[in-house]
Steps between C-alpha positions, in 0.01 A plus 500: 500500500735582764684889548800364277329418206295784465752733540708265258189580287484826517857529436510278169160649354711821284733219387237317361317789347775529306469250295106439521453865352740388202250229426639227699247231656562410860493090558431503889414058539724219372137471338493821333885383331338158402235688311748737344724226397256252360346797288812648389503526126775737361708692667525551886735709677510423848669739774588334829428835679743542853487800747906565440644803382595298166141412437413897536789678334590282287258177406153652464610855331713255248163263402256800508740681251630184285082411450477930385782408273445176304278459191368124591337564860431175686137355478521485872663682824489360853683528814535330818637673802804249678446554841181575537278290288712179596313257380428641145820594451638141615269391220594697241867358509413180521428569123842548420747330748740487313605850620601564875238719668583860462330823591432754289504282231324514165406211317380488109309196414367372172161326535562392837887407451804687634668713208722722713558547850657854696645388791541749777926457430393609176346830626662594864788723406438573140368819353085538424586534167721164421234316683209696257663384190564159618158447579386682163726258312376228682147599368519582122718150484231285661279683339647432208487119537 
């Protein structure tokens, strides 16, 4: 690993702590999405997790407090960090491309299958709380399915 990347690491770990101490699984390998994926019964939300300022003030404070709020918590809660896990992440949307790539994003799927999709226009520029209850509504109505 050259100087770069592990001060890149170093840099990113807090970000991802974030959302690994909220119960979020980390999928580092391409491998580690196929596994998810193929396994994925229920519901998944997904973050695509990005070193921006949206991703800290606004992305990850919304999912952490939209998963504190909703009665039907997803079965399952991974991330992916764009930009530094490159492949898995490149992965990962290749399981739904029919939405541009976008980070922070947040995906829901049901059982493997895109049910909503948070694209980073969708967060940048709107307050933590709109993006919350969007993503809460998201959940109860997939959920709900």
């Amino acid at each position: 690993m050259n100087a770069y990347d592990e001060y890149m690491k170093g840099i990113v770990m807090p970000m991802r702590q974030e959302l690994v101490g909220a119960g979020f699984t980390e999928l580092m390998t391409a491998e580690d999405v196929n596994e998810h994926m193929s396994n994925a019964k229920g519901t998944s939300l997904v973050v695509i997790n990005s070193i921006c300022g949206c991703a800290a003030g606004l992305a990850r404070p919304a999912v952490i407090e939209a998963l504190q709020a909703v009665e039907a918590k997803p079965e399952h809660l991974v991330t992916v960090f764009a930009g530094q896990e490159k492949e898995a992440t490149a992965q990962l949307r290749n399981y739904f491309e029919e939405v541009a790539p976008s980070s922070p994003s947040i995906a829901v799927l049901k059982d493997g299958e895109l049910a909503h999709f948070i694209s980073r226009e969708q967060i940048e520029g709107y307050p933590m709380e709109q993006i919350r209850d969007h993503l809460a509504q998201a959940l109860e109505q997939v959920s709900a399915q």
